[in-house]
PDB file of C-alpha atoms in Angstrom:
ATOM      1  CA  UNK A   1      34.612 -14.819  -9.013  1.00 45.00           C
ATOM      2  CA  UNK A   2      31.198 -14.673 -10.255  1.00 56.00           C
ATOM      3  CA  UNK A   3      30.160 -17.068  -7.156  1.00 48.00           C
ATOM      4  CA  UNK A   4      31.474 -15.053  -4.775  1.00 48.00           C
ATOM      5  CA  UNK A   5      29.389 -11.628  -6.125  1.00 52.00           C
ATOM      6  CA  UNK A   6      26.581 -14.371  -6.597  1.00 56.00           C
ATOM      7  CA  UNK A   7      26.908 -15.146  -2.614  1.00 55.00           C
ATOM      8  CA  UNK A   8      27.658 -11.153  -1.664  1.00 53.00           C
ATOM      9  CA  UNK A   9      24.419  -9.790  -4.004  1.00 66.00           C
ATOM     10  CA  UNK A  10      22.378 -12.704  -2.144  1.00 72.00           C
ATOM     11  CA  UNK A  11      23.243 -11.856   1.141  1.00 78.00           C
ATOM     12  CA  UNK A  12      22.437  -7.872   0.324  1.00 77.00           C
ATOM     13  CA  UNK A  13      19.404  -8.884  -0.580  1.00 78.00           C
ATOM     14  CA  UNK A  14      18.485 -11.060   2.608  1.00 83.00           C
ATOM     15  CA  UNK A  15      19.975  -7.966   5.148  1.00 84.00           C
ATOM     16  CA  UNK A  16      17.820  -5.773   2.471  1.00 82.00           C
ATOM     17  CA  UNK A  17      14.656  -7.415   3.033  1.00 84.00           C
ATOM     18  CA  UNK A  18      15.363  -7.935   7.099  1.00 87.00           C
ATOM     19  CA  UNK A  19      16.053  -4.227   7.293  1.00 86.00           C
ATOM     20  CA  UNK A  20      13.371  -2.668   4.927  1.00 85.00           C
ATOM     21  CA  UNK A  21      10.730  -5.179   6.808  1.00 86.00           C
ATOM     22  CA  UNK A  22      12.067  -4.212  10.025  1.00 88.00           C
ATOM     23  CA  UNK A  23      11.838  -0.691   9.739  1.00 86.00           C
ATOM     24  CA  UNK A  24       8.470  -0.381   7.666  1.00 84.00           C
ATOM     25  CA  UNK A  25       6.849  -1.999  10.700  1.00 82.00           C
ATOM     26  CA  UNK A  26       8.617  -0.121  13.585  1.00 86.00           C
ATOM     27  CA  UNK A  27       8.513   3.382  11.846  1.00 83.00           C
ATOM     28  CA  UNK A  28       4.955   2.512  11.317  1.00 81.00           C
ATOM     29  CA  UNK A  29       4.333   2.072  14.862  1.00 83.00           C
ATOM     30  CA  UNK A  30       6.006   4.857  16.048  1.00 85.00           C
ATOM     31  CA  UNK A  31       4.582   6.875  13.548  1.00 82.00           C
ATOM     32  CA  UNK A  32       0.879   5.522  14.557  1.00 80.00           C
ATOM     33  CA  UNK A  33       1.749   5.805  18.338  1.00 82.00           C
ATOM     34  CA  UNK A  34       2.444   9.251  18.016  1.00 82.00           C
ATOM     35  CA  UNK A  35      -0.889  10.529  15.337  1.00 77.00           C
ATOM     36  CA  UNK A  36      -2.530   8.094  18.334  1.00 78.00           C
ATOM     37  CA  UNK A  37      -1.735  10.028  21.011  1.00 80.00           C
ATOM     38  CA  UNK A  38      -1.777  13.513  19.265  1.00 79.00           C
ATOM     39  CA  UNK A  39      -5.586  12.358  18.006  1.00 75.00           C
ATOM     40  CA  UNK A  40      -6.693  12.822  21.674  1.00 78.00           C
ATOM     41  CA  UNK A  41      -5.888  15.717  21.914  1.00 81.00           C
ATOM     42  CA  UNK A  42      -7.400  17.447  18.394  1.00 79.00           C
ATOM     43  CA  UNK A  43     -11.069  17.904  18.080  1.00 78.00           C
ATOM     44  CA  UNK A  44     -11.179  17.375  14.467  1.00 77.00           C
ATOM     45  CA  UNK A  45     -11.196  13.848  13.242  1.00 77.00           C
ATOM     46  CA  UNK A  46      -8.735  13.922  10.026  1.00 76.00           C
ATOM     47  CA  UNK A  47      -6.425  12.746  12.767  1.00 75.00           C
ATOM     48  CA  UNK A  48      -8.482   9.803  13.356  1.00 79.00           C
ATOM     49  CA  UNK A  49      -8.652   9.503   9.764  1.00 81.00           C
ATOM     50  CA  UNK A  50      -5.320   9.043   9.347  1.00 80.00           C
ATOM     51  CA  UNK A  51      -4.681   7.246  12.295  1.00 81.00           C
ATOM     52  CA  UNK A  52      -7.287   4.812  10.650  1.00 83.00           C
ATOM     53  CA  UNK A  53      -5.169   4.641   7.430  1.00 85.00           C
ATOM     54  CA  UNK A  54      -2.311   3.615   8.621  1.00 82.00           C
ATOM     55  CA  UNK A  55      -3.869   0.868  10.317  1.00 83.00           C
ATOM     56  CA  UNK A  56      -4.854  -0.620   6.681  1.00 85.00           C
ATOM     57  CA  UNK A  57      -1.312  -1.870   6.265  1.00 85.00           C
ATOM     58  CA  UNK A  58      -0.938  -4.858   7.052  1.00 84.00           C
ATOM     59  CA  UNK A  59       1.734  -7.920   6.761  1.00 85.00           C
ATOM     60  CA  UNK A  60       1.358  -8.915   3.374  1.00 88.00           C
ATOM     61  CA  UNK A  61       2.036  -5.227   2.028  1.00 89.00           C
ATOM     62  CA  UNK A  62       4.957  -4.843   3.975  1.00 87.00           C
ATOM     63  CA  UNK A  63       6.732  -8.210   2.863  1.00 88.00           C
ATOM     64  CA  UNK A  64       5.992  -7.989  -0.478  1.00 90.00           C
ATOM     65  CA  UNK A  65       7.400  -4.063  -0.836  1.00 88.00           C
ATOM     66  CA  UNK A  66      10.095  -5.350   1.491  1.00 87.00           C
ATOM     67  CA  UNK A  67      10.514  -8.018  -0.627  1.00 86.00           C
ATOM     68  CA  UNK A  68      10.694  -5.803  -3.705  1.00 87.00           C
ATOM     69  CA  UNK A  69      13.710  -3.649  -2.662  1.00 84.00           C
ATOM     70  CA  UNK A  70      15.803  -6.690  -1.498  1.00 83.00           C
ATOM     71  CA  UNK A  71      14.844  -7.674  -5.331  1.00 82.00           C
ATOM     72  CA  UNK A  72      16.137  -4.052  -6.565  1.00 83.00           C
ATOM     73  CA  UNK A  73      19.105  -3.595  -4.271  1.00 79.00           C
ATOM     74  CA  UNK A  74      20.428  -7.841  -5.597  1.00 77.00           C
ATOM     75  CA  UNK A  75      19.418  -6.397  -8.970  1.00 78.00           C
ATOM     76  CA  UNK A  76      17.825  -9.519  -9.782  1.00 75.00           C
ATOM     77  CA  UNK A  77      16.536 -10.880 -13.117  1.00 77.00           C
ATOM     78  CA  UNK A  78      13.551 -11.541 -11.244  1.00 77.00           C
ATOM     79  CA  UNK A  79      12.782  -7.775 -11.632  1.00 76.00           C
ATOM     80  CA  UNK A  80      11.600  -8.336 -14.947  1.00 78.00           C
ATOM     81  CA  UNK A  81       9.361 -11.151 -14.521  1.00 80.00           C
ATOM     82  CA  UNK A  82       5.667 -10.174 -14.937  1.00 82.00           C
ATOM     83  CA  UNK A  83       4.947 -12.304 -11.937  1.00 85.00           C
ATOM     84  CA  UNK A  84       6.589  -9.967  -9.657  1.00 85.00           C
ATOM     85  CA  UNK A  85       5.407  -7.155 -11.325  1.00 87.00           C
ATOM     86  CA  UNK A  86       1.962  -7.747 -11.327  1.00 88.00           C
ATOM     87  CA  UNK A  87       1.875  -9.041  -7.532  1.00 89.00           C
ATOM     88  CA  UNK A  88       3.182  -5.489  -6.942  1.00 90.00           C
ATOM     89  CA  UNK A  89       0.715  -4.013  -8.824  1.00 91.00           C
ATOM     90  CA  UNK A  90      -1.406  -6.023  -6.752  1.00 93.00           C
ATOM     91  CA  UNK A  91      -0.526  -5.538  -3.721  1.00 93.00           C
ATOM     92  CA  UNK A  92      -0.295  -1.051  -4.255  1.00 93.00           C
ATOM     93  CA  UNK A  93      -3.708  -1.049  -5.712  1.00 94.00           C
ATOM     94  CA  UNK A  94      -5.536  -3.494  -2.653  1.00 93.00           C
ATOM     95  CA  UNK A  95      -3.470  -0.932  -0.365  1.00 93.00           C
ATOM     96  CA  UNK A  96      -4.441   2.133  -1.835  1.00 92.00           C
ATOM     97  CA  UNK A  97      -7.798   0.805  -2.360  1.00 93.00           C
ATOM     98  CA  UNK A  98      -7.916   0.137   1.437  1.00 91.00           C
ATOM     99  CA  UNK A  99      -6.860   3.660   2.502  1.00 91.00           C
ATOM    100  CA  UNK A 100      -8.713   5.219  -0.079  1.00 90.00           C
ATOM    101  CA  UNK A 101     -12.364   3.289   1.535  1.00 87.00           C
ATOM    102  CA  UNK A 102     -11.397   4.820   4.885  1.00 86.00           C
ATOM    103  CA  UNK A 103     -10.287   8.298   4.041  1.00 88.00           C
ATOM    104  CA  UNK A 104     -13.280   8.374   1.358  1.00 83.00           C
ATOM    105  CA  UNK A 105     -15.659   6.940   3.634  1.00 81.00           C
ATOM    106  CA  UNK A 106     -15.052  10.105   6.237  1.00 81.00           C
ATOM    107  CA  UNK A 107     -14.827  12.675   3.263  1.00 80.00           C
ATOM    108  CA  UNK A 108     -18.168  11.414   2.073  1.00 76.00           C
ATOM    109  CA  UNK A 109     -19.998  10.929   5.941  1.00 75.00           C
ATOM    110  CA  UNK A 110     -18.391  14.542   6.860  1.00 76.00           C
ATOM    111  CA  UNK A 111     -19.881  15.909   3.395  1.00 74.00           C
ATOM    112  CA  UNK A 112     -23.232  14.233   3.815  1.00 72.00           C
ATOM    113  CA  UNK A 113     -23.582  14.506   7.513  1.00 70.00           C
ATOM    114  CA  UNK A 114     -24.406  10.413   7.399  1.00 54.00           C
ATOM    115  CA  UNK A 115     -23.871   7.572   9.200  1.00 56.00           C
ATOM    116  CA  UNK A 116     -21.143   4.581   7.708  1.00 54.00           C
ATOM    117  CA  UNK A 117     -24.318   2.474   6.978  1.00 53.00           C
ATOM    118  CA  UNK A 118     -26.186   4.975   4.369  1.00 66.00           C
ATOM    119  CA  UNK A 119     -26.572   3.275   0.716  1.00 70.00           C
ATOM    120  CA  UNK A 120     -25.450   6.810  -0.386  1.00 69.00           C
ATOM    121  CA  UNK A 121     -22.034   6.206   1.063  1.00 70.00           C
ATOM    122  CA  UNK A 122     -21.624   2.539   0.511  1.00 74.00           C
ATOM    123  CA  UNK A 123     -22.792   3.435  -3.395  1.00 79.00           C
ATOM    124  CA  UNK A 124     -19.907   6.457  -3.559  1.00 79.00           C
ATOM    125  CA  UNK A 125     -17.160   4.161  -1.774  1.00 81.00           C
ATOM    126  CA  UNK A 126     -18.236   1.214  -4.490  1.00 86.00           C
ATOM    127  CA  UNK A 127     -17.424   3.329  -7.501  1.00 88.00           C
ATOM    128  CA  UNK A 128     -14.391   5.197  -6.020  1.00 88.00           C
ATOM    129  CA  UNK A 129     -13.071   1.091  -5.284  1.00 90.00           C
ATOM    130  CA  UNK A 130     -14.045  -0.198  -8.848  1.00 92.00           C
ATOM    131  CA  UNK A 131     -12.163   3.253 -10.104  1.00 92.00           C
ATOM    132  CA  UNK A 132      -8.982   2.219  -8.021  1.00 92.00           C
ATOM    133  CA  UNK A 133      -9.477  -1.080  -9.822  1.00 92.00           C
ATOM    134  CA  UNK A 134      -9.655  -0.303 -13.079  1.00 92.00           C
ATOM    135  CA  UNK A 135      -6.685   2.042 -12.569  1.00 90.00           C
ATOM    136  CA  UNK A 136      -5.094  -1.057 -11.547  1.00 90.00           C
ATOM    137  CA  UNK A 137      -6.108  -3.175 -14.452  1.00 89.00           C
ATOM    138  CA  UNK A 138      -4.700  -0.734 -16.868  1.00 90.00           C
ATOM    139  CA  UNK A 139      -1.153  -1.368 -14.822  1.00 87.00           C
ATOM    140  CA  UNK A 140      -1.838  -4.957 -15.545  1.00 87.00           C
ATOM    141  CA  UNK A 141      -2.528  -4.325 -18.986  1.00 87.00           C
ATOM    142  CA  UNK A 142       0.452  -2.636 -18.951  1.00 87.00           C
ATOM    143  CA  UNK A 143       2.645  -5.551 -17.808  1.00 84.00           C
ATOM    144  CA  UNK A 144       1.232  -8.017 -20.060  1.00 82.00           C
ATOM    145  CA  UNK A 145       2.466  -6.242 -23.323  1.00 83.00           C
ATOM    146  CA  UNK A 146      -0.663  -4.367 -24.260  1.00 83.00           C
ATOM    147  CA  UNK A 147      -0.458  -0.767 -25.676  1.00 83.00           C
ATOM    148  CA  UNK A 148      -2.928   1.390 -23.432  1.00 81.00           C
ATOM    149  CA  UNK A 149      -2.046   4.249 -24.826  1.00 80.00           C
ATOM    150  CA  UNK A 150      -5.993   4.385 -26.229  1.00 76.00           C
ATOM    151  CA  UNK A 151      -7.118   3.770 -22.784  1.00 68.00           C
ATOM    152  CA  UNK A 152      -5.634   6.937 -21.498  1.00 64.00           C
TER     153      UNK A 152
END
């Protein structure tokens, strides 16, 4: 009996991970068709902005969230390996640091009134990315056991 839920959890998973994939891209292209297309229209440039984000995510986010939830919905034991978990932590933090460079980079530009290629900028975006990075560290901390409860 226990072979047959084996072969059923499995199989949720696969569908899971085909599905979640499947609609993470298409919703995603829809979604940036749309901002695309309503971006031409606006004279402000947040749209662009955010048309711009969304472009950051790219294949290997996708499969390895999508990847993720086919994990969760098979309830695997592979859930708790730190392996997984730290890929994932990963994987959110080079995504958010991503986004974050773009949005940041047209906060700071619209701010200064300067150009992408001012040390000013590249010096802000550098310490918001390293900030990002350490948050990330302390997630990997985190996962490997250590109490972080004095890095807070």
């Amino acid at each position: 009996m226990t072979f047959i839920t084996d072969i059923l959890s499995e199989t949720d998973a696969i569908i899971a991970f085909a599905v979640v994939f499947t609609a993470f891209y298409l919703l995603r292209a829809v979604i940036l068709h749309r901002l695309h297309a309503i971006a031409e229209k606006t004279k402000n440039n947040f749209d662009d902005v955010a048309v711009n984000i969304l472009k950051t995510v790219n294949l290997f986010f996708a499969t390895v969230i999508s990847l993720y939830t086919a994990l969760l919905i098979a309830q695997s034991p592979l859930l708790d390996s730190i392996i997984v978990q730290v890929v994932l932590v990963f994987t959110v933090t080079y995504q958010i640091d991503r986004a974050s460079r773009v949005f940041f980079t047209w906060l700071i530009q619209k701010a200064t009134k300067d150009d992408y290629g001012s040390s000013s900028v590249a010096g802000l975006r550098s310490i918001i990315s390293i900030a990002i990075w350490m948050s990330g560290g302390v997630f990997f901390l985190a996962i490997a056991g250590f109490n972080i409860s004095s890095l807070l």
